[in-house]
Short mmCIF file of C-alpha atoms and ligand atoms in Angstrom, two decimals:
data_model
loop_
_atom_site.label_atom_id
_atom_site.label_comp_id
_atom_site.label_asym_id
_atom_site.label_seq_id
_atom_site.Cartn_x
_atom_site.Cartn_y
_atom_site.Cartn_z
CA MET A 951 108.49 105.74 -85.60
CA ASN A 952 108.32 102.63 -87.78
CA ASP A 953 110.81 100.13 -86.36
CA ASN A 954 111.16 98.21 -89.59
CA LYS A 955 112.02 101.05 -91.91
CA ILE A 956 115.70 101.70 -92.55
CA ILE A 957 116.19 105.43 -93.00
CA ILE A 958 118.46 106.12 -95.95
CA PHE A 959 120.63 109.17 -95.29
CA ASP A 960 122.53 110.05 -98.44
CA THR A 961 125.73 112.05 -98.09
CA THR A 962 126.89 112.03 -101.72
CA LEU A 963 126.75 115.83 -101.78
CA ARG A 964 128.83 116.19 -98.61
CA ASP A 965 131.08 113.23 -97.77
CA GLY A 966 130.90 112.14 -101.42
CA GLU A 967 132.10 115.53 -102.51
CA GLN A 968 135.12 115.04 -100.25
CA SER A 969 136.39 112.39 -102.72
CA PRO A 970 139.53 113.73 -104.30
CA GLY A 971 138.49 115.49 -107.51
CA ALA A 972 134.74 115.26 -106.93
CA SER A 973 133.93 118.90 -106.25
CA MET A 974 130.68 119.98 -107.90
CA ASN A 975 129.11 123.34 -108.69
CA THR A 976 125.69 124.43 -107.43
CA ALA A 977 123.87 123.59 -110.66
CA GLU A 978 125.37 120.09 -110.61
CA LYS A 979 124.42 119.60 -106.97
CA LEU A 980 120.86 120.73 -107.66
CA GLN A 981 120.53 118.17 -110.43
CA ILE A 982 121.80 115.45 -108.08
CA ALA A 983 119.46 116.63 -105.31
CA LEU A 984 116.44 116.24 -107.61
CA ALA A 985 117.63 112.76 -108.59
CA LEU A 986 118.03 111.82 -104.90
CA GLU A 987 114.42 112.82 -104.29
CA ARG A 988 113.29 110.65 -107.21
CA LEU A 989 115.34 107.79 -105.78
CA GLY A 990 113.34 107.97 -102.54
CA VAL A 991 116.14 108.93 -100.17
CA ASP A 992 114.81 110.03 -96.75
CA VAL A 993 117.51 112.49 -95.69
CA MET A 994 119.92 114.25 -98.01
CA GLU A 995 123.05 115.81 -96.55
CA ALA A 996 123.26 118.67 -99.03
CA GLY A 997 126.66 119.93 -97.89
CA PHE A 998 128.71 121.58 -95.20
CA ALA A 999 127.25 125.08 -95.42
CA ALA A 1000 129.99 126.80 -93.40
CA ALA A 1001 132.81 125.39 -95.54
CA SER A 1002 132.62 128.17 -98.16
CA ALA A 1003 130.27 130.63 -99.84
CA GLY A 1004 129.83 128.11 -102.67
CA ASP A 1005 128.82 125.37 -100.23
CA PHE A 1006 126.34 127.69 -98.51
CA ASP A 1007 124.81 128.65 -101.85
CA ALA A 1008 124.42 124.99 -102.91
CA VAL A 1009 122.76 123.91 -99.64
CA ASN A 1010 120.50 126.97 -99.74
CA GLN A 1011 119.43 126.42 -103.38
CA ILE A 1012 118.70 122.77 -102.66
CA ALA A 1013 116.67 123.72 -99.56
CA LYS A 1014 114.60 126.07 -101.74
CA GLN A 1015 113.86 123.43 -104.37
CA ALA A 1016 113.41 120.27 -102.31
CA SER A 1017 109.88 119.05 -101.76
CA ASN A 1018 109.43 116.40 -99.05
CA ILE A 1019 112.92 115.04 -98.56
CA THR A 1020 114.71 116.19 -95.38
CA VAL A 1021 117.54 118.57 -96.28
CA CYS A 1022 120.46 118.45 -93.88
CA SER A 1023 123.63 120.47 -93.47
CA LEU A 1024 126.67 119.28 -91.58
CA SER A 1025 128.28 121.61 -89.03
CA ARG A 1026 131.09 121.33 -86.55
CA ALA A 1027 130.05 121.80 -82.92
CA LEU A 1028 130.61 125.54 -83.21
CA GLU A 1029 128.01 128.30 -83.01
CA LYS A 1030 129.05 129.99 -86.24
CA ASP A 1031 128.91 126.72 -88.21
CA ILE A 1032 125.51 125.85 -86.75
CA LYS A 1033 124.06 129.29 -87.49
CA THR A 1034 125.34 129.09 -91.08
CA ALA A 1035 123.85 125.61 -91.47
CA ALA A 1036 120.53 126.82 -90.05
CA ASP A 1037 120.43 129.79 -92.43
CA ALA A 1038 121.26 127.60 -95.42
CA ILE A 1039 118.54 125.00 -94.78
CA ALA A 1040 115.93 127.52 -93.58
CA PRO A 1041 113.80 127.42 -96.78
CA ALA A 1042 113.37 123.62 -96.71
CA LYS A 1043 110.04 122.12 -95.71
CA ASN A 1044 111.80 119.35 -93.78
CA LYS A 1045 115.22 120.15 -92.39
CA ARG A 1046 117.93 118.76 -90.15
CA ILE A 1047 121.12 120.10 -88.59
CA HIS A 1048 123.87 117.51 -88.24
CA THR A 1049 126.52 118.50 -85.74
CA PHE A 1050 129.57 116.48 -84.76
CA ILE A 1051 132.63 116.32 -82.59
CA ALA A 1052 135.36 113.70 -82.29
CA THR A 1053 135.13 111.27 -79.37
CA SER A 1054 138.11 108.91 -79.75
CA PRO A 1055 141.09 109.36 -77.39
CA ILE A 1056 143.45 109.99 -80.31
CA HIS A 1057 141.22 112.71 -81.85
CA MET A 1058 140.46 114.38 -78.52
CA GLU A 1059 144.11 114.50 -77.47
CA TYR A 1060 145.86 115.39 -80.72
CA LYS A 1061 143.27 117.07 -82.93
CA LEU A 1062 140.89 118.82 -80.54
CA LYS A 1063 143.35 119.13 -77.65
CA MET A 1064 140.35 118.92 -75.33
CA LYS A 1065 139.55 116.90 -72.24
CA PRO A 1066 136.62 114.45 -72.44
CA ASP A 1067 134.49 116.68 -70.15
CA GLU A 1068 135.05 119.68 -72.41
CA VAL A 1069 134.06 117.59 -75.43
CA ILE A 1070 130.80 116.61 -73.74
CA LYS A 1071 130.04 120.22 -72.87
CA ARG A 1072 130.78 121.34 -76.43
CA ALA A 1073 128.48 118.60 -77.81
CA VAL A 1074 125.62 119.55 -75.47
CA ASP A 1075 125.97 123.28 -76.26
CA ALA A 1076 126.02 122.51 -79.98
CA VAL A 1077 122.91 120.33 -79.89
CA MET A 1078 121.03 122.88 -77.76
CA TYR A 1079 122.02 125.72 -80.07
CA ALA A 1080 121.03 123.69 -83.16
CA LYS A 1081 117.67 122.92 -81.50
CA SER A 1082 116.96 126.64 -81.28
CA PHE A 1083 116.74 126.66 -85.10
CA CYS A 1084 115.40 123.26 -85.97
CA ASP A 1085 113.70 120.41 -84.14
CA ASP A 1086 115.44 117.66 -86.09
CA VAL A 1087 119.04 117.52 -84.82
CA GLU A 1088 121.52 114.72 -85.44
CA PHE A 1089 124.62 114.33 -83.33
CA SER A 1090 127.68 112.38 -84.55
CA CYS A 1091 130.58 111.02 -82.52
CA GLU A 1092 133.36 111.34 -85.07
CA ASP A 1093 135.66 108.31 -84.95
CA ALA A 1094 133.12 106.42 -82.82
CA GLY A 1095 134.71 103.23 -84.21
CA ARG A 1096 137.84 103.93 -82.13
CA SER A 1097 136.09 105.53 -79.15
CA GLU A 1098 135.62 103.95 -75.74
CA ILE A 1099 132.14 102.56 -75.35
CA SER A 1100 131.73 104.06 -71.86
CA PHE A 1101 132.52 107.51 -73.25
CA LEU A 1102 130.18 106.99 -76.20
CA LYS A 1103 127.38 106.20 -73.76
CA GLU A 1104 128.14 109.26 -71.66
CA ILE A 1105 128.29 111.74 -74.53
CA CYS A 1106 125.31 110.26 -76.41
CA ASP A 1107 123.24 110.36 -73.24
CA ALA A 1108 124.10 114.04 -72.84
CA ALA A 1109 123.37 114.80 -76.52
CA ILE A 1110 120.00 113.08 -76.31
CA GLY A 1111 119.24 115.03 -73.12
CA ALA A 1112 120.01 118.20 -75.08
CA GLY A 1113 117.54 117.20 -77.78
CA ALA A 1114 119.36 115.10 -80.43
CA LYS A 1115 116.90 112.84 -82.23
CA THR A 1116 119.48 110.82 -84.14
CA ILE A 1117 122.77 109.52 -82.79
CA ASN A 1118 125.28 108.67 -85.50
CA LEU A 1119 128.26 106.42 -84.75
CA PRO A 1120 130.74 106.69 -87.63
CA ASP A 1121 133.60 104.35 -88.31
CA THR A 1122 135.41 107.41 -89.64
CA VAL A 1123 138.64 105.65 -90.58
CA GLY A 1124 137.08 102.39 -91.80
CA TYR A 1125 138.93 100.34 -89.18
CA ARG A 1126 136.33 98.06 -87.69
CA LEU A 1127 135.27 94.56 -88.73
CA PRO A 1128 131.58 93.59 -88.97
CA LEU A 1129 131.62 91.62 -85.73
CA GLU A 1130 133.09 94.59 -83.83
CA ILE A 1131 130.68 97.11 -85.34
CA SER A 1132 127.82 94.77 -84.61
CA ALA A 1133 128.83 94.50 -80.93
CA MET A 1134 129.19 98.29 -80.61
CA ILE A 1135 125.80 98.99 -82.21
CA GLU A 1136 124.05 96.32 -80.20
CA GLN A 1137 125.32 97.87 -76.96
CA MET A 1138 124.46 101.40 -78.02
CA VAL A 1139 120.97 100.46 -79.22
CA LYS A 1140 120.32 98.79 -75.89
CA PHE A 1141 121.67 101.77 -73.97
CA ILE A 1142 119.79 104.40 -76.02
CA ASP A 1143 116.66 102.29 -75.70
CA GLY A 1144 114.48 104.11 -78.26
CA ARG A 1145 115.29 107.64 -77.04
CA ALA A 1146 116.94 108.41 -80.40
CA ILE A 1147 117.45 106.69 -83.74
CA VAL A 1148 120.82 104.95 -83.95
CA SER A 1149 122.64 105.65 -87.20
CA VAL A 1150 125.85 104.34 -88.78
CA HIS A 1151 128.32 105.91 -91.18
CA ASN A 1152 131.00 103.52 -92.38
CA HIS A 1153 134.10 104.29 -94.39
CA ASN A 1154 135.59 101.76 -96.75
CA ASP A 1155 139.30 101.74 -95.94
CA LEU A 1156 139.31 97.95 -95.47
CA GLY A 1157 136.60 97.35 -98.07
CA LEU A 1158 134.06 96.63 -95.31
CA ALA A 1159 131.77 99.65 -95.40
CA THR A 1160 128.75 97.83 -96.82
CA SER A 1161 129.27 94.74 -94.63
CA ASN A 1162 129.61 96.94 -91.56
CA SER A 1163 126.43 98.84 -92.45
CA LEU A 1164 124.46 95.63 -92.93
CA ALA A 1165 125.81 94.17 -89.69
CA SER A 1166 124.74 97.39 -87.94
CA ILE A 1167 121.21 97.12 -89.28
CA VAL A 1168 120.94 93.56 -87.97
CA ALA A 1169 122.24 94.85 -84.62
CA GLY A 1170 119.48 97.47 -84.42
CA ALA A 1171 120.65 100.60 -86.28
CA ARG A 1172 117.76 102.19 -88.14
CA GLN A 1173 119.56 104.83 -90.20
CA VAL A 1174 122.45 104.23 -92.60
CA GLU A 1175 124.56 106.98 -94.07
CA CYS A 1176 125.85 106.19 -97.52
CA THR A 1177 126.70 107.60 -100.94
CA ILE A 1178 125.92 106.76 -104.54
CA ASN A 1179 128.72 104.64 -106.09
CA GLY A 1180 130.34 104.62 -102.64
CA ILE A 1181 132.22 107.85 -103.30
CA GLY A 1182 133.65 109.70 -100.31
CA GLU A 1183 136.72 110.66 -98.34
CA ARG A 1184 139.75 108.38 -99.12
CA ALA A 1185 138.46 104.87 -99.97
CA GLY A 1186 134.89 106.16 -99.84
CA ASN A 1187 131.71 105.44 -97.92
CA ALA A 1188 129.25 102.58 -97.84
CA ALA A 1189 127.55 102.44 -101.25
CA LEU A 1190 123.83 103.18 -101.13
CA GLU A 1191 123.09 100.81 -104.01
CA GLU A 1192 124.87 97.90 -102.30
CA ILE A 1193 123.08 98.33 -98.97
CA VAL A 1194 119.67 98.81 -100.55
CA MET A 1195 119.99 95.89 -102.96
CA ALA A 1196 121.34 93.59 -100.23
CA ILE A 1197 118.29 94.36 -98.06
CA LYS A 1198 115.96 93.87 -101.01
CA THR A 1199 117.59 90.73 -102.39
CA ARG A 1200 118.08 89.02 -99.03
CA GLN A 1201 114.64 89.49 -97.53
CA ASP A 1202 115.05 85.96 -96.15
CA ILE A 1203 117.50 87.55 -93.69
CA PHE A 1204 116.34 91.18 -93.44
CA ALA A 1205 112.51 90.98 -93.51
CA PRO A 1206 110.56 92.79 -92.14
CA LEU A 1207 113.20 95.50 -92.58
CA TYR A 1208 112.89 97.57 -95.74
CA THR A 1209 113.88 100.89 -97.35
CA ASP A 1210 111.76 103.29 -99.41
CA ILE A 1211 114.34 103.43 -102.20
CA ILE A 1212 112.96 103.04 -105.73
CA ALA A 1213 115.43 100.51 -107.12
CA LYS A 1214 114.78 101.45 -110.77
CA GLU A 1215 116.33 104.86 -110.10
CA ILE A 1216 119.64 103.37 -108.95
CA TYR A 1217 121.33 103.01 -112.32
CA PRO A 1218 120.22 106.44 -113.65
CA ILE A 1219 121.55 108.24 -110.56
CA SER A 1220 124.76 106.20 -110.59
CA ARG A 1221 125.40 107.38 -114.17
CA LEU A 1222 124.53 110.95 -113.24
CA ILE A 1223 127.08 110.96 -110.42
CA ALA A 1224 129.76 109.40 -112.63
CA THR A 1225 129.07 111.93 -115.39
CA ILE A 1226 129.12 114.93 -113.09
CA THR A 1227 132.09 113.97 -110.93
CA GLY A 1228 134.12 112.25 -113.65
CA ILE A 1229 134.61 109.36 -111.20
CA GLU A 1230 133.58 106.14 -112.95
CA PRO A 1231 132.77 103.17 -110.70
CA GLN A 1232 135.36 100.41 -111.15
CA PRO A 1233 134.13 97.96 -113.85
CA ASN A 1234 133.63 95.14 -111.33
CA LYS A 1235 131.85 97.39 -108.78
CA ALA A 1236 128.84 95.61 -107.30
CA ILE A 1237 125.43 96.62 -108.72
CA VAL A 1238 126.50 99.56 -110.91
CA GLY A 1239 129.89 98.58 -112.41
CA LYS A 1240 130.04 98.09 -116.19
CA ASN A 1241 130.59 94.36 -115.72
CA ALA A 1242 128.08 93.79 -112.92
CA PHE A 1243 125.66 92.09 -115.33
CA ALA A 1244 128.11 90.90 -118.01
CA HIS A 1245 128.56 87.15 -118.36
CA GLU A 1246 131.84 86.40 -120.06
CA SER A 1247 132.47 82.68 -119.76
CA GLY A 1248 130.69 80.24 -122.05
CA ILE A 1249 129.42 78.17 -119.15
CA HIS A 1250 127.84 81.21 -117.51
CA GLN A 1251 126.34 82.47 -120.77
CA ASP A 1252 124.86 79.07 -121.45
CA GLY A 1253 123.39 78.91 -117.94
CA VAL A 1254 121.88 82.40 -118.12
CA LEU A 1255 120.31 81.67 -121.51
CA LYS A 1256 118.71 78.53 -120.10
CA HIS A 1257 117.57 80.11 -116.87
CA LYS A 1258 118.62 83.63 -115.81
CA GLU A 1259 118.80 82.87 -112.13
CA THR A 1260 121.53 80.26 -112.61
CA TYR A 1261 124.06 83.10 -112.44
CA GLU A 1262 122.04 86.26 -111.72
CA ILE A 1263 120.78 87.21 -108.28
CA ILE A 1264 119.47 90.62 -109.36
CA SER A 1265 118.09 91.57 -112.75
CA ALA A 1266 119.62 94.49 -114.61
CA GLU A 1267 116.13 95.87 -115.24
CA SER A 1268 115.36 95.99 -111.50
CA ILE A 1269 117.96 98.74 -111.03
CA GLY A 1270 116.87 100.59 -114.17
CA LEU A 1271 119.67 99.38 -116.42
CA GLU A 1272 118.36 99.07 -119.94
CA LYS A 1273 120.84 97.61 -122.43
CA ASN A 1274 122.84 100.48 -123.96
CA SER A 1275 120.24 100.57 -126.68
CA LEU A 1276 120.48 102.47 -129.89
CA VAL A 1277 118.05 105.22 -129.27
CA LEU A 1278 117.26 108.21 -131.33
CA GLY A 1279 118.56 109.54 -134.61
CA LYS A 1280 118.48 112.50 -136.92
CA HIS A 1281 114.79 112.15 -137.66
CA SER A 1282 113.54 111.73 -134.10
CA GLY A 1283 111.11 114.39 -133.00
CA ARG A 1284 110.81 116.47 -129.85
CA HIS A 1285 108.18 114.13 -128.43
CA ALA A 1286 110.37 111.01 -128.73
CA PHE A 1287 113.27 112.99 -127.29
CA LYS A 1288 111.23 114.10 -124.28
CA ASP A 1289 110.01 110.52 -123.70
CA LYS A 1290 113.61 109.34 -123.79
CA LEU A 1291 114.64 111.97 -121.25
CA ILE A 1292 111.87 110.89 -118.91
CA SER A 1293 112.95 107.26 -119.19
CA LEU A 1294 116.50 108.36 -118.28
CA GLY A 1295 115.25 110.30 -115.25
CA PHE A 1296 115.49 113.89 -116.52
CA GLU A 1297 112.61 116.31 -116.06
CA LEU A 1298 112.96 119.11 -118.60
CA ASP A 1299 110.44 121.60 -119.90
CA GLY A 1300 110.33 124.96 -121.63
CA ASP A 1301 113.66 126.56 -122.54
CA ALA A 1302 115.73 123.80 -120.95
CA LEU A 1303 113.98 121.20 -123.11
CA ASN A 1304 114.37 123.33 -126.25
CA THR A 1305 118.08 123.84 -125.69
CA ALA A 1306 118.66 120.16 -124.95
CA PHE A 1307 116.70 119.22 -128.09
CA GLU A 1308 118.81 121.59 -130.21
CA LYS A 1309 122.02 120.09 -128.81
CA PHE A 1310 120.68 116.62 -129.55
CA LYS A 1311 119.89 117.62 -133.16
CA ASP A 1312 123.39 119.09 -133.57
CA LEU A 1313 124.85 115.84 -132.31
CA ALA A 1314 122.61 113.74 -134.56
CA ASP A 1315 123.96 115.67 -137.55
CA LYS A 1316 127.50 114.66 -136.64
CA LYS A 1317 127.05 111.20 -135.18
CA LYS A 1318 125.09 108.35 -136.73
CA ASP A 1319 124.20 106.28 -133.68
CA ILE A 1320 123.14 107.98 -130.49
CA PHE A 1321 123.12 105.92 -127.30
CA ASP A 1322 121.54 106.47 -123.90
CA ASP A 1323 124.92 107.44 -122.46
CA ASP A 1324 125.34 110.13 -125.15
CA ILE A 1325 122.01 111.65 -124.18
CA ARG A 1326 122.78 111.43 -120.49
CA ALA A 1327 126.11 113.20 -120.95
CA LEU A 1328 124.67 115.85 -123.26
CA VAL A 1329 121.70 116.70 -121.09
CA SER A 1330 123.51 116.70 -117.78
CA GLN A 1331 126.09 119.07 -119.28
CA GLU A 1332 123.33 121.43 -120.38
CA ILE A 1333 121.34 121.51 -117.19
CA THR A 1334 124.28 121.84 -114.89
CA LYS A 1335 125.81 124.74 -116.76
CA ILE A 1336 126.66 127.76 -114.65
CA PRO A 1337 126.72 131.35 -115.97
CA GLN A 1338 129.16 131.44 -118.86
CA ALA A 1339 131.58 134.30 -118.32
CA TYR A 1340 133.62 132.84 -121.19
CA GLU A 1341 132.36 130.69 -124.06
CA ILE A 1342 134.37 129.00 -126.80
CA VAL A 1343 133.07 129.91 -130.23
CA GLY A 1344 135.85 128.61 -132.48
CA LEU A 1345 138.97 126.47 -132.40
CA LEU A 1346 141.62 125.81 -135.02
CA GLN A 1347 144.49 123.55 -134.15
CA SER A 1348 147.49 121.91 -135.77
CA SER A 1349 150.22 119.64 -134.56
CA GLY A 1350 153.32 118.05 -136.02
CA GLY A 1351 157.00 117.92 -135.21
CA ASP A 1352 157.82 119.27 -131.77
CA LEU A 1353 155.23 121.99 -131.49
CA ALA A 1354 151.49 122.31 -131.74
CA SER A 1355 149.45 125.45 -132.18
CA ALA A 1356 145.92 126.53 -131.34
CA SER A 1357 143.86 129.56 -132.36
CA ILE A 1358 140.75 130.16 -130.33
CA SER A 1359 137.84 132.59 -130.41
CA ILE A 1360 136.04 133.19 -127.13
CA LYS A 1361 132.91 135.19 -126.36
CA HIS A 1362 133.22 137.37 -123.27
CA ASN A 1363 130.90 140.23 -122.25
CA GLY A 1364 129.27 140.12 -125.69
CA GLU A 1365 132.62 140.55 -127.47
CA ILE A 1366 134.55 137.98 -129.51
CA ILE A 1367 138.23 137.79 -128.57
CA SER A 1368 140.67 135.71 -130.65
CA ASP A 1369 144.25 134.71 -129.95
CA SER A 1370 146.73 131.90 -130.67
CA ALA A 1371 149.59 130.13 -128.92
CA LEU A 1372 152.13 127.38 -129.37
CA GLY A 1373 152.43 124.52 -126.93
CA ASN A 1374 153.93 121.15 -126.14
CA GLY A 1375 150.99 119.31 -127.66
CA THR A 1376 147.62 120.65 -128.73
CA ALA A 1377 145.98 120.59 -125.29
CA ASP A 1378 148.84 122.64 -123.85
CA ALA A 1379 148.51 125.19 -126.68
CA ILE A 1380 144.74 125.41 -126.11
CA PHE A 1381 145.05 125.99 -122.36
CA LYS A 1382 147.70 128.65 -122.94
CA VAL A 1383 145.45 130.62 -125.30
CA ILE A 1384 142.56 130.49 -122.85
CA ASP A 1385 144.82 131.74 -120.04
CA ARG A 1386 145.97 134.57 -122.29
CA ILE A 1387 142.50 135.63 -123.36
CA SER A 1388 141.11 135.61 -119.82
CA SER A 1389 144.30 136.97 -118.18
CA ILE A 1390 143.68 134.35 -115.48
CA SER A 1391 146.36 131.72 -115.39
CA GLY A 1392 145.62 128.15 -114.42
CA VAL A 1393 147.72 125.16 -113.45
CA LEU A 1394 146.33 121.90 -114.80
CA LYS A 1395 146.17 119.35 -111.97
CA ASP A 1396 144.30 116.56 -113.71
CA TYR A 1397 143.15 115.75 -117.24
CA LYS A 1398 141.01 112.79 -118.22
CA VAL A 1399 139.34 111.82 -121.45
CA ILE A 1400 136.76 109.07 -121.94
CA ALA A 1401 134.58 107.93 -124.82
CA VAL A 1402 130.99 108.39 -123.66
CA SER A 1403 129.59 105.53 -125.74
CA GLN A 1404 130.76 103.33 -128.60
CA GLY A 1405 132.10 103.74 -132.12
CA LYS A 1406 134.88 105.69 -133.78
CA ASP A 1407 132.66 108.75 -133.74
CA ALA A 1408 131.92 108.46 -130.00
CA LEU A 1409 131.50 111.66 -128.04
CA ALA A 1410 134.59 112.56 -126.02
CA LYS A 1411 134.12 113.70 -122.44
CA VAL A 1412 137.04 115.57 -120.93
CA ASP A 1413 137.32 116.26 -117.19
CA VAL A 1414 139.91 118.73 -115.97
CA LYS A 1415 140.95 119.92 -112.55
CA VAL A 1416 142.60 123.34 -112.59
CA GLU A 1417 144.07 125.66 -109.98
CA PHE A 1418 143.51 129.27 -111.05
CA GLU A 1419 145.59 132.03 -109.48
CA GLY A 1420 146.88 129.62 -106.83
CA SER A 1421 143.41 129.05 -105.35
CA HIS A 1422 141.58 125.75 -104.66
CA ALA A 1423 141.33 123.46 -107.68
CA VAL A 1424 138.04 123.51 -109.59
CA MET A 1425 136.64 120.91 -111.94
CA GLY A 1426 135.41 121.45 -115.50
CA HIS A 1427 133.80 119.04 -117.94
CA GLY A 1428 133.63 119.34 -121.73
CA LEU A 1429 131.76 117.26 -124.26
CA ASP A 1430 132.31 117.16 -128.00
CA ILE A 1431 132.81 114.86 -130.96
CA ASP A 1432 136.28 116.36 -131.19
CA THR A 1433 138.57 115.59 -128.24
CA MET A 1434 140.48 118.88 -128.46
CA MET A 1435 137.28 120.92 -128.57
CA ALA A 1436 136.05 118.92 -125.54
CA SER A 1437 139.34 119.82 -123.81
CA ALA A 1438 138.88 123.51 -124.56
CA LYS A 1439 135.29 123.41 -123.31
CA ALA A 1440 136.33 121.61 -120.12
CA TYR A 1441 139.04 124.16 -119.35
CA VAL A 1442 136.66 127.07 -119.95
CA ALA A 1443 134.00 125.37 -117.79
CA ALA A 1444 136.56 125.19 -114.94
CA LEU A 1445 137.39 128.87 -115.52
CA ASN A 1446 133.68 129.81 -115.37
CA SER A 1447 133.32 127.83 -112.16
CA TYR A 1448 136.28 129.62 -110.63
CA ILE A 1449 134.85 133.02 -111.60
CA ARG A 1450 131.49 132.12 -110.08
CA ILE A 1451 133.02 130.91 -106.81
CA LYS A 1452 135.10 134.08 -106.62
CA SER A 1453 132.03 136.24 -107.17
CA LEU A 1454 130.20 134.47 -104.31
CA GLN A 1455 133.07 135.19 -101.94
CA ILE A 1456 132.95 138.95 -102.38
O1 KIV B 188 133.33 110.05 -91.28
C1 KIV B 188 132.84 110.81 -90.43
O2 KIV B 188 133.06 110.69 -89.21
C2 KIV B 188 132.00 111.91 -90.90
C3 KIV B 188 131.27 112.67 -89.84
C4 KIV B 188 131.49 114.12 -89.99
C5 KIV B 188 129.84 112.28 -89.82
O3 KIV B 188 131.88 112.13 -92.09
ZN1 ZN B 189 132.53 110.38 -93.28
#
């Protein structure tokens, strides 16, 4: 074990997916998994395999396609969860089972309704059972931040005795301050004394997740759990990009500690996550926010022009942020297009490249200036597409006065079905027609539209969240020059996702 390397454990696909509205389909998760490998992440928590058939499928597909990265599945300290996790990650070259149980008095009494001794026994049984499938087992004390240190020592000692190689101490509710986390980690590192790697997992409820993670590293933790753009349950997790860039930028404090993250991949993966989840980082978000490298005041601009480092501690280029340059146009060839994709972090060949190139040409016919963000949105839509049970082939719409109308043609099982409806606004009319054609009715829970790049002819990206037939809400994304067409595509994408999830559950 190298004592100076900080292991980066990314949980964007698991804790990140627990962000309200961030659920992703298998194709989307696969695309993110490939990007995490390019980024140089050490361990990727690909999901919680026992949560649903869709989650199992995603973890399993990722395990099949991953090369050297360690693929991990979360599981409660229950045999059936652990077995499901083991089955899902089985195809991976490097794999890990991550099992957890709550250790704080409040969780043990009210949630688990278990005595501390029973919790220890459950943890030991879980680790031993996980070990029967996989050598690399991580054990987490959920709500470690509010657990008693003497109990943490007792249970971690037992988990290590049962074979856990990593002990994770989450501040599950984001309650602790850096000085408290630092004291806890220092004590636990001393107690564990090299028998397992000490890991941290900090939530951001008080805006301290990154600070707590950095304080933990200084106190001896050698694994940090984090997510891209800091997405995650409630206020989110520690942001990978913030931790990594702090370690890199402040080597005067952190050396000889380092990570294996390739900083130039940070911006591309941040955009990929925002595009897929529809969750944009706040504009002033450190490292990856839209304004992170924008200098507004005259004094700052003047300083930066004279000498960049007057107001910049990190260069935009170092995280792979090229200015939103005008890129390709109508006359660009396949070769230039492929080069552009590579520079944006996409690896496409064969049919996938041909389809993406056709979509690009279609767009270039309609839109004069095509920006990096247009290409990112277009390509990630294409490669994350799931089987299309329904596909929009035509849309006519009108609005005026109190009512709007929409007529839609949809391809389904090789047949074209057309229908029309009236609605309170065009989007409402569109969604009604789609419900009618599919005979599956949906309740719209969220609807968001953004302009992907600049200009009056910017591409519109619509994200919807829909509950079909009273089941769990699914997300759908649609991209088009026309906002209403993008809305129709997004709704149909959600419908296709729902149909796929339903088919996996049978
Ligand atoms: O926040 C938390 O405690 C978790 C654990 C399951 C690791 O996400
Ligand atoms: Zn968490």
